[in-house]
Structure formats: C-alpha cells, structure tokens
Coordinates of C-alpha atoms in Angstrom, one line a residue:
M1378 CA -19.1 8.5 -16.3
S1379 CA -17.5 8.7 -19.8
E1380 CA -17.9 5.9 -22.4
V1381 CA -14.1 5.4 -22.2
N1382 CA -14.2 4.8 -18.5
K1383 CA -17.1 2.5 -18.8
S1384 CA -15.2 0.4 -21.3
V1385 CA -12.0 0.3 -19.3
Q1386 CA -13.9 -0.7 -16.1
K1387 CA -15.6 -3.4 -18.2
W1388 CA -12.2 -4.7 -19.3
H1389 CA -10.9 -4.7 -15.7
A1390 CA -13.9 -6.6 -14.4
S1391 CA -13.6 -9.2 -17.2
F1392 CA -9.8 -9.6 -16.5
R1393 CA -10.3 -10.0 -12.7
K1394 CA -13.0 -12.6 -13.2
A1395 CA -10.7 -14.6 -15.6
A1396 CA -7.7 -14.3 -13.3
D1397 CA -9.7 -15.5 -10.3
F1398 CA -10.9 -18.6 -12.3
D1399 CA -7.2 -19.1 -13.3
S1400 CA -6.0 -18.9 -9.7
W1401 CA -8.6 -21.4 -8.6
G1402 CA -7.7 -23.9 -11.3
Q1403 CA -11.0 -23.5 -13.2
L1404 CA -9.2 -23.4 -16.6
V1405 CA -12.2 -23.8 -18.9
E1406 CA -14.0 -20.9 -17.3
A1407 CA -10.7 -18.8 -17.3
V1408 CA -10.2 -19.4 -21.0
D1409 CA -13.8 -18.3 -21.7
E1410 CA -13.3 -15.1 -19.8
Y1411 CA -9.9 -14.3 -21.4
R1412 CA -11.5 -14.8 -24.8
I1413 CA -14.3 -12.3 -23.8
L1414 CA -11.7 -9.8 -22.8
A1415 CA -9.7 -10.3 -26.0
R1416 CA -12.8 -9.7 -28.1
Q1417 CA -13.6 -6.5 -26.2
L1418 CA -10.1 -5.2 -26.7
Q1419 CA -10.0 -6.2 -30.4
K1420 CA -13.4 -4.5 -31.0
E1421 CA -11.9 -1.2 -29.5
V1422 CA -8.9 -1.4 -31.7
Q1423 CA -10.9 -2.0 -34.9
S1424 CA -13.2 0.9 -34.1
T1425 CA -10.3 3.3 -33.7
N1426 CA -8.6 5.4 -36.4
A1427 CA -5.8 3.4 -38.0
S1428 CA -3.2 6.1 -37.2
D1429 CA -3.8 5.8 -33.4
F1430 CA -2.2 2.3 -33.2
T1431 CA 0.7 0.6 -34.9
E1432 CA 0.1 -2.6 -36.7
E1433 CA 2.0 -4.4 -33.9
Q1434 CA -0.2 -2.9 -31.2
K1435 CA -3.3 -4.0 -33.2
S1436 CA -2.1 -7.6 -33.6
S1437 CA -3.7 -10.3 -31.5
Q1438 CA -1.1 -13.1 -31.8
S1439 CA -1.8 -15.9 -29.4
K1440 CA 0.8 -17.2 -27.0
E1441 CA -0.1 -20.6 -25.5
D1442 CA 2.6 -20.6 -22.8
F1443 CA 1.4 -17.4 -21.0
K1444 CA 1.7 -17.8 -17.2
L1445 CA -0.8 -16.3 -14.8
E1446 CA 1.8 -13.9 -13.4
E1447 CA 2.5 -12.6 -16.9
L1448 CA -1.2 -12.1 -17.6
K1449 CA -1.6 -10.2 -14.3
K1450 CA 0.6 -7.5 -15.7
L1451 CA -2.3 -6.6 -17.9
E1452 CA -4.3 -5.5 -14.8
T1453 CA -1.8 -2.8 -14.1
I1454 CA -2.1 -1.4 -17.6
I1455 CA -5.9 -1.4 -17.4
Q1456 CA -5.9 0.3 -14.0
N1457 CA -3.4 3.0 -15.3
I1458 CA -5.8 4.0 -18.1
L1459 CA -8.4 5.1 -15.6
T1460 CA -5.9 7.5 -13.9
Y1461 CA -4.3 8.9 -17.1
N1462 CA -5.5 12.4 -18.1
K1463 CA -4.7 12.3 -21.8
A1464 CA -7.3 11.6 -24.5
F1465 CA -8.0 8.0 -25.4
P1466 CA -6.6 6.0 -27.2
F1467 CA -2.9 6.2 -26.2
D1468 CA 0.1 3.9 -25.8
V1469 CA 0.2 2.2 -22.4
Q1470 CA 3.1 0.6 -20.7
P1471 CA 3.3 -1.0 -17.3
V1472 CA 4.7 1.4 -14.7
P1473 CA 7.8 0.3 -12.8
S1474 CA 7.0 -1.6 -9.6
R1475 CA 7.3 0.3 -6.4
K1476 CA 9.9 -1.1 -4.1
I1477 CA 9.3 -1.5 -0.4
L1478 CA 12.8 -1.8 1.0
A1479 CA 14.1 -4.1 3.7
P1480 CA 15.3 -2.7 7.0
G1481 CA 18.7 -1.0 6.5
E1482 CA 18.4 -0.6 2.7
E1483 CA 16.2 2.5 2.9
E1484 CA 18.5 4.2 5.3
N1485 CA 21.4 3.7 3.0
L1486 CA 19.6 5.3 0.1
E1487 CA 18.3 8.2 2.2
L1488 CA 21.9 8.8 3.4
E1489 CA 23.2 9.0 -0.1
E1490 CA 20.4 11.4 -1.0
E1491 CA 21.2 13.7 2.0
E1492 CA 24.9 13.7 1.2
G1493 CA 24.1 15.1 -2.3
A1494 CA 24.3 12.0 -4.4
E1495 CA 22.6 12.8 -7.7
E1496 CA 23.1 9.7 -9.7
E1497 CA 19.9 7.7 -9.9
D1498 CA 21.7 4.5 -10.8
T1499 CA 23.3 4.5 -7.4
A1500 CA 20.0 4.5 -5.7
A1501 CA 18.6 1.9 -8.1
A1502 CA 21.6 -0.4 -7.3
G1503 CA 20.9 -0.1 -3.6
A1504 CA 17.3 -1.0 -4.1
G1505 CA 17.9 -3.9 -6.5
S1506 CA 18.3 -6.5 -3.9
T1507 CA 14.7 -6.0 -2.7
E1508 CA 13.5 -8.4 -5.4
A1509 CA 14.4 -11.3 -3.1
F1510 CA 11.9 -10.2 -0.4
P1511 CA 8.3 -11.3 -0.5
P1512 CA 6.0 -8.9 -2.3
R1513 CA 3.6 -6.8 -0.3
A1514 CA 0.1 -6.1 -1.2
P1515 CA -0.4 -2.8 -3.0
A1516 CA -0.6 0.1 -0.5
S1517 CA -3.7 1.5 -2.2
R1518 CA -5.7 -1.5 -1.1
G1519 CA -4.2 -2.1 2.3
T1520 CA -3.9 -5.4 4.2
L1521 CA -6.1 -4.7 7.2
L1522 CA -7.5 -7.7 9.0
P1523 CA -11.0 -8.3 10.5
R1524 CA -11.6 -8.4 14.3
L1525 CA -10.7 -11.6 16.1
P1526 CA -13.5 -13.7 17.6
S1527 CA -14.4 -12.7 21.1
E1528 CA -13.4 -14.8 24.1
P1529 CA -15.1 -14.7 27.6
G1530 CA -13.2 -12.3 29.9
M1531 CA -10.8 -11.1 27.1
T1532 CA -10.5 -7.7 25.6
L1533 CA -10.0 -6.7 21.9
L1534 CA -8.6 -3.3 20.8
T1535 CA -9.7 -1.3 17.8
L1536 CA -7.5 1.6 16.9
K1537 CA -9.0 4.3 14.7
I1538 CA -6.2 6.2 12.9
E1539 CA -7.8 9.6 12.5
K1540 CA -5.0 11.8 11.2
I1541 CA -1.3 12.7 11.3
G1542 CA 0.1 16.2 11.4
L1543 CA 3.1 16.9 9.1
K1544 CA 4.5 20.2 8.0
D1545 CA 4.7 18.9 4.4
A1546 CA 1.6 16.8 4.4
G1547 CA 0.4 18.1 1.0
Q1548 CA 3.6 16.9 -0.7
C1549 CA 3.3 13.2 0.4
I1550 CA 2.4 10.8 -2.4
D1551 CA 0.2 7.7 -1.7
P1552 CA 0.7 8.0 2.1
Y1553 CA -0.3 5.0 4.3
M1554 CA 0.5 3.5 7.7
T1555 CA 2.1 0.2 8.6
I1556 CA 0.9 -1.1 12.0
S1557 CA 2.8 -3.7 14.0
V1558 CA 3.0 -5.0 17.5
K1559 CA 6.6 -5.7 18.7
D1560 CA 8.0 -7.1 21.9
L1561 CA 10.9 -5.6 23.8
N1562 CA 13.4 -7.1 21.3
G1563 CA 11.6 -5.7 18.3
V1564 CA 10.1 -9.0 17.2
D1565 CA 6.6 -9.2 15.7
V1566 CA 4.0 -10.7 18.0
N1567 CA 1.1 -10.0 15.6
P1568 CA 0.6 -9.9 11.8
V1569 CA 1.8 -6.6 10.3
Q1570 CA -1.0 -4.6 8.7
D1571 CA -1.0 -1.8 6.1
T1572 CA -3.8 0.8 5.9
P1573 CA -5.2 1.8 2.5
V1574 CA -3.8 5.0 1.1
A1575 CA -5.0 8.0 3.1
C1576 CA -8.4 9.4 2.0
R1577 CA -7.6 13.2 2.0
K1578 CA -5.1 15.9 2.9
E1579 CA -5.9 19.2 4.6
D1580 CA -3.4 21.9 5.5
T1581 CA -0.8 20.1 7.7
Y1582 CA -2.9 17.0 8.2
I1583 CA -3.3 13.7 6.4
H1584 CA -6.6 12.1 7.2
F1585 CA -6.9 8.3 7.4
S1586 CA -10.2 7.7 9.3
V1587 CA -9.6 3.9 9.2
D1588 CA -10.1 1.2 11.9
V1589 CA -7.2 -1.2 12.7
E1590 CA -8.1 -4.4 14.6
I1591 CA -5.2 -5.5 16.8
Q1592 CA -4.8 -9.2 16.1
R1593 CA -4.3 -10.4 19.7
H1594 CA -6.4 -10.0 22.9
V1595 CA -5.0 -7.3 25.0
E1596 CA -4.4 -9.7 27.9
K1597 CA -2.3 -11.9 25.7
I1598 CA 0.1 -9.1 24.5
P1599 CA 3.6 -9.7 26.0
K1600 CA 4.6 -7.4 28.8
G1601 CA 6.7 -4.5 27.6
A1602 CA 5.4 -4.7 24.0
A1603 CA 4.3 -1.7 22.0
I1604 CA 2.1 -0.9 19.0
F1605 CA 4.1 0.8 16.2
F1606 CA 2.7 3.1 13.5
E1607 CA 5.1 3.8 10.5
F1608 CA 4.1 6.5 8.2
K1609 CA 5.1 5.7 4.6
H1610 CA 4.9 7.5 1.3
Y1611 CA 6.1 7.0 -2.3
K1612 CA 9.2 8.8 -3.7
P1613 CA 8.8 8.9 -7.5
K1614 CA 12.3 10.1 -8.2
K1615 CA 13.8 7.1 -6.3
R1616 CA 11.0 4.7 -7.2
F1617 CA 10.6 3.3 -3.7
T1618 CA 8.3 3.6 -0.7
S1619 CA 9.9 5.5 2.1
T1620 CA 9.3 5.6 5.9
K1621 CA 9.0 9.2 6.8
C1622 CA 8.5 8.9 10.5
F1623 CA 7.0 6.6 13.2
A1624 CA 5.1 6.6 16.4
F1625 CA 4.4 4.0 19.1
M1626 CA 1.9 3.3 21.9
E1627 CA 2.9 1.3 25.0
M1628 CA 0.5 -1.1 26.8
D1629 CA -0.1 1.3 29.7
E1630 CA -1.6 3.8 27.2
I1631 CA -4.4 1.4 26.2
K1632 CA -7.6 3.0 27.4
P1633 CA -10.9 3.9 25.7
G1634 CA -11.1 7.3 24.0
P1635 CA -8.8 9.6 22.0
I1636 CA -5.0 9.6 22.3
V1637 CA -2.4 11.8 20.7
I1638 CA 1.2 10.4 20.3
E1639 CA 4.5 12.0 19.3
L1640 CA 6.2 11.4 16.0
Y1641 CA 9.9 10.2 15.8
K1642 CA 12.5 10.4 13.1
K1643 CA 13.3 7.4 11.0
P1644 CA 14.7 4.7 11.0
T1645 CA 12.0 3.0 13.0
D1646 CA 13.6 2.0 16.4
F1647 CA 11.5 -1.0 17.4
K1648 CA 13.6 -1.4 20.6
R1649 CA 12.9 2.2 21.6
K1650 CA 16.5 2.9 22.5
K1651 CA 17.5 5.9 20.4
L1652 CA 14.4 8.1 19.9
Q1653 CA 14.5 11.5 18.2
L1654 CA 11.4 13.7 17.9
L1655 CA 10.5 14.5 14.3
S1656 CA 9.7 18.1 14.9
R1657 CA 9.5 20.7 17.6
K1658 CA 6.1 21.8 16.3
Q1659 CA 3.0 20.3 17.8
L1660 CA 2.3 17.8 15.1
Y1661 CA 1.2 14.4 16.2
L1662 CA -0.6 11.1 15.3
H1663 CA -4.2 11.2 16.4
L1664 CA -5.9 8.0 17.3
H1665 CA -9.1 6.8 19.0
Q1666 CA -9.2 3.6 21.0
T1667 CA -12.2 1.3 21.5
L1668 CA -12.1 -1.7 23.8
H1669 CA -14.3 -4.7 23.2
K1670 CA -14.7 -7.0 26.2
D1671 CA -16.8 -10.2 26.2
S1672 CA -18.1 -10.7 29.8

C-alpha cells in the first residue's frame, strides 16, 4: 500500500472515530479526535510544495458553529481520494449526491430520455423533489439485516443472490439489488433491504454472491405475497440511481435449493398486473434458497 493511501486511510479512521463520538454526544472525546485529524491534515499541507495548494486551501480557520452533518461531508472527500487515479496532492470537491427517485419520478425521467430529450436541466428538475424523501444508506454498503431469532415450529428463509444475466452487464455502474416483500396490494410487509454493490462482472452476468435474510417467518408471510428483487444501477449523466429491471418470487416457489426466475421490464409492478419480460434471451436472476426450521 502506498504512503498516500496509508495517510488517507488514517484520516478516514480518525474522522469516523470523531463522528461516532459526536453522534453519541461524547463531545469532549469528539473534539479531541477532530483536533487529531486537523493536525494530520495540517501536517500534510505543510509538507507539500507551496504551489500545490492555494493559500485559502492551506488555511485552517476555525468555525465554532459547524454541525455534525456539515462535518460528515468531509468523509465523502476523504473516501474519494482513495478512488481517484491522479497524483497526490490534488484539489478535492464533494461529488454530487446520488438521487434515488420516488416511485413515478424515475419513469418520467426515463420517458423524457427515450423521447430524445437532451437538456440535462429538464432531468434535474424532475429529480429535484427527491430531497423531501428520507435518505437511503449508500448502496456500496448495503442495508442487509441479520437473521431473525428462531421460533419453535417456524421457518426462516435465506435467499442467496448468486448472479443476474443482462446483455449489457458490463456497462452497469454500481449495480445492486433492492429486496422487498409485498402483499397483493403492493404494500410492504417486511423492511426493505439493499445489497452491497455487486462484487464482479463476467460476460453477461453480474455476480452478487450475497445472502439476504427474509425478515419474517415463512408461516407468517401473508397469503398471496411475493418477494421482489429490483436491479438498480447508477446513471452518471442523469445523476440518479435507476431501476433497470425486476423479478419476483411467489410463496409457492419457496423450497430448498437453486431457483432461476425471469426478469421483467420496469417500472416495478408490485401488484403483478402488467408484466413484460425484459428480454427474449435466456437471461435470468439466479438464487439459492435455504430454509431454517426450529423443531
């Protein structure tokens, strides 16, 4: 590992420690950690050729009314340094936040794109209202939940998402899956979960190799419900996360072992009324089911 990467990782660890203290209300400890990070950054600036930074960038003016949410923006900058391929040091700016659109908004933007709309500000205007919706955890980390406690006579389901077949698999940026359990009316009966970003791409497949613990005993899932898998990826030109396709598994398909299910065109139809296959080619979502029963 290069000295630069070691330094950046040290900064990131120091910041996370301080932010955690701050979140927990341990202000004295948080201030100490922020000061350690400030000294680390100041030392790097002072050891760098003067022409590499402007005087404004080198300054360390204090700001007593910084809020925790403002400070957290620094984490994005530090993380970006590790994935940037230019020589260090360089100017860093926070990247625009990735929008995850509410139902209906994404379809409107996609329709504009398909009809040949080329003005980016039109898409940005359509996405602007998403700020009112609760933020989701970063897709790269995922929001998967642990297995529920076992209950006598009850069955728990683990779904291993192995891979998904797509003709343009190699072009998908930061692909991940959103997993939900919906009743016949399309209403959530379980917490919605996101997988981490897929681990690798190979030919026409994106490999996930991740276990998803369904957050309800199988016997307690409402009759007629289904488990949905929405495949999502990031569109840099439009600056939002898009649903590319979806699949679902009904309750009578729950059985141990592998299962292959078809992919459907977006928008996701949670009521399963108007389904259109994504492709005529044999490209599917590959899963493996494991049932856990406490006798």
